[in-house]
Coordinates of N, CA, C and O in Angstrom, one line a residue:
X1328 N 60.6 -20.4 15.5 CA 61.0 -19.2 16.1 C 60.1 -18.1 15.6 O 60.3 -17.5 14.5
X1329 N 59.1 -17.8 16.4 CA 58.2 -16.4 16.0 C 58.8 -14.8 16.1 O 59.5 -14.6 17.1
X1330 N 58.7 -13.6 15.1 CA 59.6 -12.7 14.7 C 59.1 -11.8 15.7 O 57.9 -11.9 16.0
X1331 N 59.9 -10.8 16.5 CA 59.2 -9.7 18.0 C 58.4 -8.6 16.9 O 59.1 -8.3 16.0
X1332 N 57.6 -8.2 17.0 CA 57.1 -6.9 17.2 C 57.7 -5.8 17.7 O 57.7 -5.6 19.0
X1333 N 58.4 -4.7 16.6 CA 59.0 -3.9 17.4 C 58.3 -2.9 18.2 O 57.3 -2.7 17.5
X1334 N 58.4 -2.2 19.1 CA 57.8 -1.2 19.7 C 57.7 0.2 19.1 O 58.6 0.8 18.5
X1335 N 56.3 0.7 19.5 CA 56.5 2.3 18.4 C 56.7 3.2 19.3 O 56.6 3.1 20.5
X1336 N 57.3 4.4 18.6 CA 57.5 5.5 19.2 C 56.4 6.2 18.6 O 56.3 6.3 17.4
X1337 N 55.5 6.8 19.5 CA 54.8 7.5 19.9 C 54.9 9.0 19.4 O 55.6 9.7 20.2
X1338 N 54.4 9.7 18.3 CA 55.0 11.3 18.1 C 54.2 12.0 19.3 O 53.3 11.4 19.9
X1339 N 54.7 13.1 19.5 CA 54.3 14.3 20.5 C 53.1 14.9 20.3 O 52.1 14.9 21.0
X1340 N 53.1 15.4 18.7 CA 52.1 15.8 17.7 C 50.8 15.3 17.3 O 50.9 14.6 16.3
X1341 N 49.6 15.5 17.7 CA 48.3 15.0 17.2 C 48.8 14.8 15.5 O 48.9 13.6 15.1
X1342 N 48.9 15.8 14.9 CA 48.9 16.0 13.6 C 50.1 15.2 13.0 O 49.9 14.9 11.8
X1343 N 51.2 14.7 13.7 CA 52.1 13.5 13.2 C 51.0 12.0 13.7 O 50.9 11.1 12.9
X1344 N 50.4 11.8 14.6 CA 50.2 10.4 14.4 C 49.2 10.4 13.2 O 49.1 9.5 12.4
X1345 N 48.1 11.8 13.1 CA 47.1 11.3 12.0 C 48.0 10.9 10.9 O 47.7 9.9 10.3
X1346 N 49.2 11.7 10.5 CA 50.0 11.3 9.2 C 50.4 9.4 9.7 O 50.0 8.5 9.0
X1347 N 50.8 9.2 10.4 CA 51.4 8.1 10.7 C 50.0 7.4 10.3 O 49.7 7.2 9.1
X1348 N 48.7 7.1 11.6 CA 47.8 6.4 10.9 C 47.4 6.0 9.7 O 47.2 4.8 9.4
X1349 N 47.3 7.4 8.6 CA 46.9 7.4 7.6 C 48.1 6.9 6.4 O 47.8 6.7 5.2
X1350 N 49.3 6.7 6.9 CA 50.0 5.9 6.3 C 49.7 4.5 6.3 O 49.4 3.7 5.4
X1351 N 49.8 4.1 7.8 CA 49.8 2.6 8.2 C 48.7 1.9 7.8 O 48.6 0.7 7.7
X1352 N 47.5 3.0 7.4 CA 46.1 2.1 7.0 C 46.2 1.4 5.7 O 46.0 0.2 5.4
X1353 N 46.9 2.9 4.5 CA 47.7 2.4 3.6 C 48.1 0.8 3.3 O 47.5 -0.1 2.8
X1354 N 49.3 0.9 4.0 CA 50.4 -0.1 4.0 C 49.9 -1.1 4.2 O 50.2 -2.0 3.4
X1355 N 48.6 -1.5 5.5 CA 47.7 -2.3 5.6 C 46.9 -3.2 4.3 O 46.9 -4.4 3.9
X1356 N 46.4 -2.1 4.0 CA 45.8 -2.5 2.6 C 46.4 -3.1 1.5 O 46.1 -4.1 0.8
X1357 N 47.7 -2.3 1.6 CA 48.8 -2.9 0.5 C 49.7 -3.9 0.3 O 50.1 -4.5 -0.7
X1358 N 50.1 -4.2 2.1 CA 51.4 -5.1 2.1 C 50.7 -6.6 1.6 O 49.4 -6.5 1.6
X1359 N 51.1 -7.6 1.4 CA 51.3 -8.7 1.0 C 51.4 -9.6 1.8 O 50.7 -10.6 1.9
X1360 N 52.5 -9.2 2.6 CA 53.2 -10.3 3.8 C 52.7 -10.5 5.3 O 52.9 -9.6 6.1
X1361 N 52.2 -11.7 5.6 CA 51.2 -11.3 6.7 C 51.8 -10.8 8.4 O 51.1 -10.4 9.4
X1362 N 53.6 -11.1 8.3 CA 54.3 -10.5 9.4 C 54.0 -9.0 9.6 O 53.7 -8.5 10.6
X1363 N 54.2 -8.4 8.5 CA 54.3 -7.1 7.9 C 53.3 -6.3 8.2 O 53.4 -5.1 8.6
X1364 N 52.0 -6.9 8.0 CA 51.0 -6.3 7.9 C 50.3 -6.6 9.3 O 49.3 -5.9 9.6
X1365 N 50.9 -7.5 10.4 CA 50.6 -7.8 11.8 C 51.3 -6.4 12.6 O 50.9 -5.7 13.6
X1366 N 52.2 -6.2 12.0 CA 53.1 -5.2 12.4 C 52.5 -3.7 12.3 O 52.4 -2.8 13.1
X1367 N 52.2 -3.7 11.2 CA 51.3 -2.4 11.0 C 49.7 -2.0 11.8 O 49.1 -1.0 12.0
X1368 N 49.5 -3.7 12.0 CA 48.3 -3.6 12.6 C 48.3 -2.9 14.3 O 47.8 -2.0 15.0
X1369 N 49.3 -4.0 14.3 CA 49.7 -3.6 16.2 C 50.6 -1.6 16.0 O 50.7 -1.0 17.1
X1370 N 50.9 -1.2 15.3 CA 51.2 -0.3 15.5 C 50.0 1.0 14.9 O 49.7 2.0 15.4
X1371 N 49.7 0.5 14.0 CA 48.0 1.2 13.7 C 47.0 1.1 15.3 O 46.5 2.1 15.9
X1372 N 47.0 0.1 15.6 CA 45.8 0.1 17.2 C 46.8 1.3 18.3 O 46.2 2.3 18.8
X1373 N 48.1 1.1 18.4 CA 49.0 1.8 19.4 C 48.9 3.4 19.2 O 48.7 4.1 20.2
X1374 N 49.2 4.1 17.8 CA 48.6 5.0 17.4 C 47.3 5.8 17.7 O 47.2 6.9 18.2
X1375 N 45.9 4.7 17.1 CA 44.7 5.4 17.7 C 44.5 5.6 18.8 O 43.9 6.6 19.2
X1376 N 45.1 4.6 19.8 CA 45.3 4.8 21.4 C 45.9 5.7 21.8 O 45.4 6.2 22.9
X1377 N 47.0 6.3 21.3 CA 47.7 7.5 21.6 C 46.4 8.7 21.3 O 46.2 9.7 22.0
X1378 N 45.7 8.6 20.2 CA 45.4 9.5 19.4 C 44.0 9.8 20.3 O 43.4 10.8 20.4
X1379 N 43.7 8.5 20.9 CA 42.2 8.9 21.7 C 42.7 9.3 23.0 O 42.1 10.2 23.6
X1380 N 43.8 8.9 23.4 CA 43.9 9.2 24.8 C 44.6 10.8 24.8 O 44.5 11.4 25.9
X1381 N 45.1 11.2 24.0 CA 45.5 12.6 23.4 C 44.2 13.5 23.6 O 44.1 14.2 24.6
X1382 N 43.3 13.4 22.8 CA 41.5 13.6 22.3 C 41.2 13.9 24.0 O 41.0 15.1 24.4
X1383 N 41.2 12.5 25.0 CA 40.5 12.9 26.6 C 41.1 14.1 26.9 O 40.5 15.1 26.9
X1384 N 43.0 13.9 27.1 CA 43.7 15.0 27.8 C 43.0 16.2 27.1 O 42.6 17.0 28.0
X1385 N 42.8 16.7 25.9 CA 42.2 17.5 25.3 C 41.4 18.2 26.0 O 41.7 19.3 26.5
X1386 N 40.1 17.4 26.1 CA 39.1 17.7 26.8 C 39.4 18.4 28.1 O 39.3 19.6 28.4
X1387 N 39.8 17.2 29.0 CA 39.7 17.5 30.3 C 40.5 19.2 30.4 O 40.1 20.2 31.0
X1388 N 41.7 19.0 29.5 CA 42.6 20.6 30.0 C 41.3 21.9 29.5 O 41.1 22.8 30.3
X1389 N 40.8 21.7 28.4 CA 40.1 22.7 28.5 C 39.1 22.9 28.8 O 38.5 24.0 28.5
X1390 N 38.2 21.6 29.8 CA 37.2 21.9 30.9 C 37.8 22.6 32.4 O 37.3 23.4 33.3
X1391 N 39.3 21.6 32.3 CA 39.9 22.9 33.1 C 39.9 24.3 33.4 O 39.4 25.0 34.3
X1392 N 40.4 24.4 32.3 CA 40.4 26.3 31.6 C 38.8 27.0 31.7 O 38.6 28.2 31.9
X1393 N 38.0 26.1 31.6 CA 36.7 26.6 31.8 C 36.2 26.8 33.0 O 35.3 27.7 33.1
X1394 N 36.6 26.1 34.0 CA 36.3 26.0 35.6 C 37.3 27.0 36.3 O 37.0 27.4 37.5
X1395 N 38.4 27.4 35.6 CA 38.9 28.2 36.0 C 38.7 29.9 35.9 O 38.8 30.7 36.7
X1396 N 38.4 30.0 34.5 CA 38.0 31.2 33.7 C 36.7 31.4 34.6 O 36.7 32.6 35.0
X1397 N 35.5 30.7 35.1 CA 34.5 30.8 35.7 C 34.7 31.6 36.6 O 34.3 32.8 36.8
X1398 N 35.7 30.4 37.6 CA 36.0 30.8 38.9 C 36.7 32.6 38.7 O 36.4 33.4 39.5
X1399 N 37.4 33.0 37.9 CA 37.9 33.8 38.2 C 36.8 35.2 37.5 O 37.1 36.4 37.4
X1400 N 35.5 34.4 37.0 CA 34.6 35.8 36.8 C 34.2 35.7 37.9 O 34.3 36.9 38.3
X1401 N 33.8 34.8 39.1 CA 32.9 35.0 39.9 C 33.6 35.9 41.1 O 33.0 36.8 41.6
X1402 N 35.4 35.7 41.4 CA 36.3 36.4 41.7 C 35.8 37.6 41.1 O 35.3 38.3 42.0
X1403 N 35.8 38.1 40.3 CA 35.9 39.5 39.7 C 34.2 40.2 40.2 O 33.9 41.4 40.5
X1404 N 33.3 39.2 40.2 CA 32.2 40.0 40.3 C 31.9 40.1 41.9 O 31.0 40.8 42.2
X1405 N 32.6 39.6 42.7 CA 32.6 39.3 44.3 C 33.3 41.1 44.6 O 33.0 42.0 45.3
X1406 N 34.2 41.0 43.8 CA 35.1 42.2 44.1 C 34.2 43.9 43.4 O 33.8 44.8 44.1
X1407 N 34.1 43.8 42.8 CA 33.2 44.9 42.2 C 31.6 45.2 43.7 O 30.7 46.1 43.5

């Protein structure tokens, strides 16, 4: 009988997963037991995935904000 992998909860916070990461790398290094440290692994990869896919949304909102801000000089200079 092989043990489940539990599922992670995901924080909201950029700045909670780097704490979480920077734990789980830890723990990695440290634990002993190879269930234990499978667990950390799969929840270490699930983390950076949050943490990159966090990183794109990033980007894209404030290339948003920049296509916006544009548009709304070019509005301003149309009107003048």
């Amino acid at each position: 009988m092989s043990k489940s992998i539990p599922k992670i909860q995901i924080p909201e916070s950029k700045e909670k997963i780097m704490r979480q990461i920077n734990a789980l790398e830890t723990m990695i290094k440290e634990d002993t037991n190879d269930h234990d440290r499978h667990i950390h692994e799969t929840a270490l990869n699930d983390l950076q995935q949050a943490l990159k896919q966090s990183q794109i949304s990033e980007s894209i909102e404030a290339k948003i904000i920049d296509i916006e801000n544009d548009h709304q000089t070019d509005d301003w200079e149309h009107e003048a």
